[in-house]
Amino acid sequence: MAKGQRSKETPQARESRRTSEYPYASGGWGSLKAVTRILVKEKVALKDMSLLPLQNKPEGFMCVSCSWAKPARPHAFEFCESGAKATAWDTTPKRADREFFAAHSVTELMQWHDHDLEEAGRLTEPMRYDAATDHLVPVSWEEAFESIGAELRGLDPKGVVFYTSGRASLEASYMLQLFARMYGTNNLPDSSNMCHESTSVGLKEAIGVGVGTIGLDDFDTTDLMFFFGQNVGTNSPRMLHQLQDARRRGVPIITFNPLREPGLVAFANPQSPHDMLLPANTQISTQYHQLRVGGDTAAITGICKAVIEAHDKAVSLGQPPVLDLVFIEAHTKGFDEFAHFVRETGWDAIERESGLQRVALEAAAREYSVANAVIVHYGMGLTQHRLGVQNVRMICNLLFLRGNIGRPGAGPSPVRGHSNVQGQRTVGITEKPELAPLDELAKQFNFEPPRDKGFNTVEAFEAMLEGTVKAVVNFGGNLVRSVPDRNRTQPAWANLQLAVNVATKLNRSHLVHAKTTYVLPCLSRIEIDRTGGHEQFVSMEDSTARFHGSRGVAEPAAPTVRSEPFIIAGLARATLRERSTVDWEDWCADYARVRTEMGKTWPAMFAGFESSMWTPGGVVRPLPARERTWKTKSGKAEFMVPEALSEDPDMNEREPDALRLMSLRADGQFNTTLYSLDDRFRGVKGSRMVVLMNRDDMEARDIEEGDRVTLRTIADDGVVREVAGLAAKPYDIPRGCAAGYYPECNPLLPLWHYAKESKVPGAKSIPVRVVAIEPKSARGSGSDSAGSDKLPGATASH
Ligand SMILES: Nc1nc2c(c(=O)[nH]1)N[C@H]1C(S)=C(S)[C@@H](COP(=O)(O)OP(=O)(O)OC[C@H]3O[C@@H](n4cnc5c(=O)[nH]c(N)nc54)[C@H](O)[C@@H]3O)O[C@H]1N2
Ligand SMILES: Nc1nc2c(c(=O)[nH]1)N[C@H]1C(S)=C(S)[C@@H](COP(=O)(O)OP(=O)(O)OC[C@H]3O[C@@H](n4cnc5c(=O)[nH]c(N)nc54)[C@H](O)[C@@H]3O)O[C@H]1N2
Ligand SMILES: [Mo]
């Protein structure tokens, strides 16, 4: 068909295409096949496959994938497709050892695809970049510690950053924050700075704790759940068990998401023979609202408006109130201002900003108004916006209207990412001095901790660009891929004086080498930790604020790989020397000593933890908001009036051809780790260089399926940000919105495009425009519809 002359698709054709995008429920046979494929690909031995049943069991290891809660009565196979992939990835027999690094120079490895770097296998020995040969070369642990310690002693601690990627155990995290503070800095960002920090800020202001208040038991008593911007089937699949059980009880689920995510539509449990044999899958969402990207504040305003209107009507008719007036009166502040705002906001503005019709929002409000206990689950679709903190506050506003917090079956449920990201914050990994127990640490360890604010992740890179941050000690993390503005931030990383990377597998951040670069291999949590000559355990906190013990079950990748506590102790000892008041070796010989110290710092949370840490279902962390005690400024749960209906004020309709680009995850990845280039659920195969667009937006720009487009960020700071070679794919997504993959799209995301109170990058709302189209037909036959990602997408050359 000639360009510009395409006929419009009929609604029927559109509907049938929509339903053919992923014809199967998430889970199901597709999931089993994907697990088997990766086990075979990673050559995981049969004996290691027997590890899977130990995953997330009270006596086993806590999965290294997501942080979803671990039940007291686990399913026989308490793991999911993602968790099985993560386990296979870590227990692979492949090794990136000294022979591997001798065979491949760093310049050569820079040409490898991200997937292939990690696919090389587990790191086995400490390595240092050698500029003379352009290779990573082995060094002994002692030599690495001594020379890193000497370098750190020569630097201003305020210019050194200690990043953690959300996997390090409570013990390792406690040790690391203490080391950093004894060294002299609060520069302790972690991955939540790019993730749920909008939650930590927003929930703290609204309810006095920065974490969700629900537990697994709440799934048994809830009678309505919402999902805002969280993709459960891909990113926290074990939660599907609880959702399925709730659906069987008839609990409705209302979803707000620009995309129809298969995992939120239907689910077949691949571990249930009953589900696998019956074609009828459990329907997950009973209402599915495909709002515009950045339309949540408007949508929630609409629901609240309908609820308040229903209340006003009921009261005028002498019927029982719809609002929980007793809760509002006794427990909250700011209701009148919020209700005034809601009454004053017109439906036309709500419909325009949310992209949804009034009737749809009223339908959601009707369910909400009759439910007695409501849980709201949410994820990156809410937090990664310019007004991401406001979004979180809007969730609270909605819950407060009917007292849906601090009672069974109700509350906010931010679904966290990394397996211990929440726990790291709990034990002092924070750049905010007011959140760390500095007085307790000062007394307990007889030193003067720094009191000034440290850098979060965005600020660390701003300072790196200015040249004031000179060194990064990086636990996990692949920052040159995960942070915004790649074409500016990657060269800043290469300009560092010192980069120390503690990791399980090789990633690009190790290769974009600083003047001095170390790569130190650490144990995965799946492996048996024999530090100190005997088996040791660690602990973590899940997404529902329960602490769990974790015991490694697999043999270590190599005898020379060390535990994170060992590595932190080595670095601390060599850096602090006589300044240290801690016997790091002694702590390392028995992590129970670290837990004892944690108990002294936070008696309410960790006193007696040594004997309780194996409690099935976890040790419940005390949260005042669960008891309706509000540790907020006013001592009440606080309503707030949103400052704008649009979450992305800089996206206003200023630019008629602008698209809101969300950068998100595929089921073949865990963040920057790419297990494969497929996104099974969204029908994308063999390449991640893809942009999903509304068919009408494609037609308006004369783009055909498979054409390769160049996206450019709309920004007036004089920096050109582009990603080229993205294969366009028509998709069921609201007009004006587009979707691409993280991390491939990160060059488009300006470093300053963040939520102002939390500095979480606005990764779900990048204003872009299509600036070039390379027609598929011009490339000749034989080229597939997907883009090309043989080389890492749009990296700056090094
Ligand atoms: N398999 C796997 N599991 C993971 C990860 C992984 O990469 N792979 N990563 C882990 C980490 S660190 C995290 S933080 C979590 C992330 O898990 P999620 O919070 O689910 O994150 P994303 O996949 O980035 O995107 C979430 C959803 O938000 C929707 N969305 C985008 N914009 C908007 C919007 O404006 N409004 C609404 N309502 N929805 C929107 C998208 O369509 C998508 O379905 O998962 C964790 N678990
Ligand atoms: N555009 C865009 N950008 C985003 C996001 C987005 O949605 N869109 N999401 C953001 C979010 S939510 C997050 S959490 C960040 C994540 O960003 P990062 O924290 O930078 O990256 P990860 O991919 O989680 O880290 C991967 C590396 O961790 C190492 N690793 C694995 N296991 C361990 C371990 O046990 N110990 C140690 N020390 N290392 C280990 C491996 O070597 C692997 O290469 O990215 C953020 N960036
Ligand atoms: Mo995350």
Short mmCIF file of N, CA and C in Angstrom, two decimals, residues 106-196:
data_model
loop_
_atom_site.label_atom_id
_atom_site.label_comp_id
_atom_site.label_asym_id
_atom_site.label_seq_id
_atom_site.Cartn_x
_atom_site.Cartn_y
_atom_site.Cartn_z
N VAL A 106 39.26 -4.76 26.76
CA VAL A 106 38.11 -3.96 27.17
C VAL A 106 37.49 -3.28 25.95
N THR A 107 38.33 -2.80 25.04
CA THR A 107 37.80 -2.16 23.83
C THR A 107 36.95 -3.16 23.04
N GLU A 108 37.40 -4.41 22.98
CA GLU A 108 36.59 -5.41 22.27
C GLU A 108 35.28 -5.67 23.01
N LEU A 109 35.37 -5.82 24.32
CA LEU A 109 34.15 -6.13 25.09
C LEU A 109 33.14 -4.99 25.00
N MET A 110 33.63 -3.76 24.83
CA MET A 110 32.70 -2.62 24.69
C MET A 110 31.81 -2.78 23.46
N GLN A 111 32.26 -3.57 22.49
CA GLN A 111 31.44 -3.78 21.29
C GLN A 111 30.39 -4.86 21.49
N TRP A 112 30.48 -5.60 22.57
CA TRP A 112 29.53 -6.68 22.82
C TRP A 112 28.18 -6.11 23.26
N HIS A 113 27.17 -6.88 22.98
CA HIS A 113 25.82 -6.53 23.44
C HIS A 113 25.74 -6.72 24.96
N ASP A 114 24.90 -5.90 25.62
CA ASP A 114 24.70 -6.04 27.07
C ASP A 114 24.38 -7.47 27.46
N HIS A 115 23.50 -8.10 26.66
CA HIS A 115 23.11 -9.47 26.97
C HIS A 115 24.34 -10.38 27.01
N ASP A 116 25.24 -10.22 26.03
CA ASP A 116 26.38 -11.12 25.92
C ASP A 116 27.40 -10.90 27.03
N LEU A 117 27.49 -9.68 27.54
CA LEU A 117 28.43 -9.42 28.63
C LEU A 117 28.08 -10.26 29.85
N GLU A 118 26.81 -10.21 30.25
CA GLU A 118 26.41 -10.99 31.44
C GLU A 118 26.40 -12.49 31.13
N GLU A 119 26.07 -12.80 29.88
CA GLU A 119 26.02 -14.19 29.44
C GLU A 119 27.40 -14.86 29.51
N ALA A 120 28.46 -14.06 29.55
CA ALA A 120 29.81 -14.62 29.66
C ALA A 120 29.96 -15.43 30.95
N GLY A 121 29.11 -15.16 31.92
CA GLY A 121 29.12 -16.01 33.11
C GLY A 121 29.52 -15.26 34.37
N ARG A 122 29.68 -16.03 35.44
CA ARG A 122 29.97 -15.41 36.73
C ARG A 122 31.42 -14.95 36.80
N LEU A 123 31.61 -13.79 37.43
CA LEU A 123 32.95 -13.28 37.71
C LEU A 123 33.59 -14.16 38.78
N THR A 124 34.90 -14.39 38.67
CA THR A 124 35.51 -15.32 39.62
C THR A 124 36.62 -14.73 40.47
N GLU A 125 37.27 -13.68 39.98
CA GLU A 125 38.43 -13.15 40.72
C GLU A 125 38.39 -11.64 40.71
N PRO A 126 39.01 -10.98 41.69
CA PRO A 126 39.12 -9.52 41.64
C PRO A 126 39.96 -9.12 40.42
N MET A 127 39.50 -8.10 39.70
CA MET A 127 40.20 -7.65 38.49
C MET A 127 40.42 -6.14 38.58
N ARG A 128 41.48 -5.69 37.90
CA ARG A 128 41.76 -4.25 37.83
C ARG A 128 42.02 -3.90 36.38
N TYR A 129 41.56 -2.73 35.98
CA TYR A 129 41.81 -2.32 34.60
C TYR A 129 43.28 -1.93 34.44
N ASP A 130 43.92 -2.48 33.40
CA ASP A 130 45.32 -2.19 33.12
C ASP A 130 45.38 -1.41 31.81
N ALA A 131 45.71 -0.11 31.91
CA ALA A 131 45.66 0.76 30.73
C ALA A 131 46.70 0.35 29.69
N ALA A 132 47.85 -0.15 30.15
CA ALA A 132 48.91 -0.49 29.21
C ALA A 132 48.47 -1.58 28.23
N THR A 133 47.73 -2.56 28.74
CA THR A 133 47.31 -3.67 27.86
C THR A 133 45.85 -3.56 27.44
N ASP A 134 45.10 -2.64 28.05
CA ASP A 134 43.66 -2.51 27.80
C ASP A 134 42.90 -3.79 28.16
N HIS A 135 43.35 -4.44 29.22
CA HIS A 135 42.66 -5.63 29.70
C HIS A 135 42.33 -5.48 31.18
N LEU A 136 41.32 -6.21 31.61
CA LEU A 136 41.12 -6.37 33.05
C LEU A 136 42.05 -7.51 33.48
N VAL A 137 42.85 -7.26 34.51
CA VAL A 137 43.84 -8.27 34.92
C VAL A 137 43.61 -8.64 36.39
N PRO A 138 43.89 -9.89 36.75
CA PRO A 138 43.63 -10.32 38.12
C PRO A 138 44.54 -9.65 39.15
N VAL A 139 43.96 -9.37 40.31
CA VAL A 139 44.74 -8.92 41.47
C VAL A 139 44.28 -9.74 42.67
N SER A 140 45.11 -9.78 43.71
CA SER A 140 44.67 -10.52 44.89
C SER A 140 43.70 -9.64 45.67
N TRP A 141 42.89 -10.28 46.51
CA TRP A 141 41.93 -9.51 47.33
C TRP A 141 42.68 -8.50 48.19
N GLU A 142 43.78 -8.96 48.80
CA GLU A 142 44.48 -8.07 49.73
C GLU A 142 45.03 -6.85 49.01
N GLU A 143 45.59 -7.10 47.82
CA GLU A 143 46.15 -5.99 47.04
C GLU A 143 45.04 -5.03 46.63
N ALA A 144 43.89 -5.57 46.24
CA ALA A 144 42.76 -4.72 45.85
C ALA A 144 42.33 -3.85 47.03
N PHE A 145 42.13 -4.48 48.18
CA PHE A 145 41.68 -3.70 49.36
C PHE A 145 42.69 -2.60 49.69
N GLU A 146 43.98 -2.97 49.73
CA GLU A 146 45.00 -2.00 50.16
C GLU A 146 45.07 -0.82 49.19
N SER A 147 45.05 -1.09 47.88
CA SER A 147 45.19 0.06 46.98
C SER A 147 43.91 0.88 46.89
N ILE A 148 42.73 0.24 47.01
CA ILE A 148 41.49 1.03 47.04
C ILE A 148 41.47 1.88 48.32
N GLY A 149 41.85 1.26 49.44
CA GLY A 149 41.89 2.00 50.71
C GLY A 149 42.79 3.21 50.62
N ALA A 150 43.97 3.03 50.01
CA ALA A 150 44.92 4.14 49.89
C ALA A 150 44.31 5.25 49.03
N GLU A 151 43.67 4.88 47.93
CA GLU A 151 43.06 5.91 47.07
C GLU A 151 41.95 6.65 47.81
N LEU A 152 41.10 5.90 48.51
CA LEU A 152 39.98 6.54 49.22
C LEU A 152 40.49 7.48 50.30
N ARG A 153 41.58 7.08 50.96
CA ARG A 153 42.14 7.96 52.00
C ARG A 153 42.63 9.28 51.41
N GLY A 154 43.05 9.25 50.16
CA GLY A 154 43.55 10.47 49.52
C GLY A 154 42.45 11.37 48.97
N LEU A 155 41.19 10.91 49.03
CA LEU A 155 40.09 11.69 48.44
C LEU A 155 39.27 12.37 49.53
N ASP A 156 38.58 13.45 49.14
CA ASP A 156 37.63 14.09 50.04
C ASP A 156 36.38 13.20 50.10
N PRO A 157 36.02 12.70 51.29
CA PRO A 157 34.86 11.79 51.37
C PRO A 157 33.59 12.38 50.75
N LYS A 158 33.48 13.70 50.73
CA LYS A 158 32.26 14.31 50.15
C LYS A 158 32.20 14.10 48.63
N GLY A 159 33.32 13.71 48.05
CA GLY A 159 33.35 13.46 46.61
C GLY A 159 33.35 11.97 46.28
N VAL A 160 32.98 11.15 47.26
CA VAL A 160 32.93 9.70 47.03
C VAL A 160 31.49 9.24 47.27
N VAL A 161 30.99 8.39 46.37
CA VAL A 161 29.60 7.93 46.45
C VAL A 161 29.56 6.41 46.64
N PHE A 162 28.71 5.94 47.55
CA PHE A 162 28.54 4.51 47.79
C PHE A 162 27.13 4.12 47.33
N TYR A 163 27.04 3.50 46.14
CA TYR A 163 25.73 3.13 45.57
C TYR A 163 25.42 1.66 45.84
N THR A 164 24.17 1.38 46.14
CA THR A 164 23.74 -0.03 46.26
C THR A 164 22.51 -0.25 45.40
N SER A 165 22.44 -1.41 44.79
CA SER A 165 21.40 -1.68 43.81
C SER A 165 20.23 -2.48 44.36
N GLY A 166 20.07 -2.54 45.68
CA GLY A 166 18.83 -3.12 46.21
C GLY A 166 18.86 -4.61 46.46
N ARG A 167 20.02 -5.25 46.29
CA ARG A 167 20.08 -6.69 46.55
C ARG A 167 20.83 -7.00 47.83
N ALA A 168 21.77 -6.11 48.21
CA ALA A 168 22.63 -6.41 49.36
C ALA A 168 21.75 -6.67 50.60
N SER A 169 22.16 -7.66 51.40
CA SER A 169 21.41 -8.08 52.58
C SER A 169 21.33 -6.96 53.62
N LEU A 170 20.50 -7.17 54.65
CA LEU A 170 20.43 -6.21 55.75
C LEU A 170 21.80 -6.09 56.41
N GLU A 171 22.49 -7.23 56.59
CA GLU A 171 23.79 -7.22 57.26
C GLU A 171 24.81 -6.42 56.46
N ALA A 172 24.90 -6.71 55.14
CA ALA A 172 25.86 -5.99 54.29
C ALA A 172 25.52 -4.50 54.26
N SER A 173 24.24 -4.18 54.17
CA SER A 173 23.83 -2.78 54.07
C SER A 173 24.15 -2.02 55.35
N TYR A 174 23.91 -2.66 56.47
CA TYR A 174 24.23 -2.02 57.75
C TYR A 174 25.72 -1.73 57.84
N MET A 175 26.53 -2.71 57.41
CA MET A 175 27.99 -2.52 57.44
C MET A 175 28.41 -1.40 56.49
N LEU A 176 27.80 -1.38 55.31
CA LEU A 176 28.21 -0.39 54.31
C LEU A 176 27.89 1.03 54.77
N GLN A 177 26.68 1.25 55.32
CA GLN A 177 26.35 2.63 55.74
C GLN A 177 27.27 3.07 56.88
N LEU A 178 27.64 2.11 57.74
CA LEU A 178 28.52 2.48 58.85
C LEU A 178 29.92 2.83 58.33
N PHE A 179 30.40 2.02 57.41
CA PHE A 179 31.71 2.29 56.79
C PHE A 179 31.70 3.68 56.13
N ALA A 180 30.68 3.96 55.32
CA ALA A 180 30.63 5.25 54.61
C ALA A 180 30.62 6.41 55.59
N ARG A 181 29.86 6.26 56.67
CA ARG A 181 29.74 7.38 57.64
C ARG A 181 31.02 7.53 58.45
N MET A 182 31.66 6.41 58.80
CA MET A 182 32.94 6.52 59.50
C MET A 182 33.99 7.15 58.59
N TYR A 183 33.87 6.86 57.31
CA TYR A 183 34.79 7.45 56.33
C TYR A 183 34.51 8.94 56.19
N GLY A 184 33.24 9.35 56.33
CA GLY A 184 32.94 10.78 56.34
C GLY A 184 31.91 11.26 55.34
N THR A 185 31.00 10.37 54.91
CA THR A 185 30.01 10.85 53.94
C THR A 185 28.64 10.19 54.14
N ASN A 186 27.58 10.96 53.80
CA ASN A 186 26.23 10.41 53.71
C ASN A 186 25.85 10.15 52.25
N ASN A 187 26.83 10.09 51.36
CA ASN A 187 26.53 9.81 49.96
C ASN A 187 26.19 8.34 49.79
N LEU A 188 24.96 7.99 50.18
CA LEU A 188 24.52 6.59 50.16
C LEU A 188 23.23 6.44 49.35
N PRO A 189 23.30 6.74 48.04
CA PRO A 189 22.10 6.55 47.22
C PRO A 189 21.89 5.05 46.99
N ASP A 190 20.65 4.67 46.70
CA ASP A 190 20.45 3.30 46.21
C ASP A 190 19.44 3.33 45.08
N SER A 191 19.11 2.14 44.56
CA SER A 191 18.28 2.11 43.37
C SER A 191 16.91 2.72 43.61
N SER A 192 16.46 2.78 44.87
CA SER A 192 15.13 3.37 45.09
C SER A 192 15.12 4.85 44.70
N ASN A 193 16.29 5.46 44.60
CA ASN A 193 16.33 6.84 44.11
C ASN A 193 15.79 6.98 42.69
N MET A 194 15.77 5.86 41.94
CA MET A 194 15.25 5.91 40.57
C MET A 194 13.92 5.16 40.49
N CYS A 195 13.34 4.86 41.65
CA CYS A 195 12.31 3.83 41.68
C CYS A 195 11.17 4.25 42.60
N HIS A 196 11.17 3.80 43.86
CA HIS A 196 10.07 4.11 44.78
C HIS A 196 10.38 5.24 45.75
#
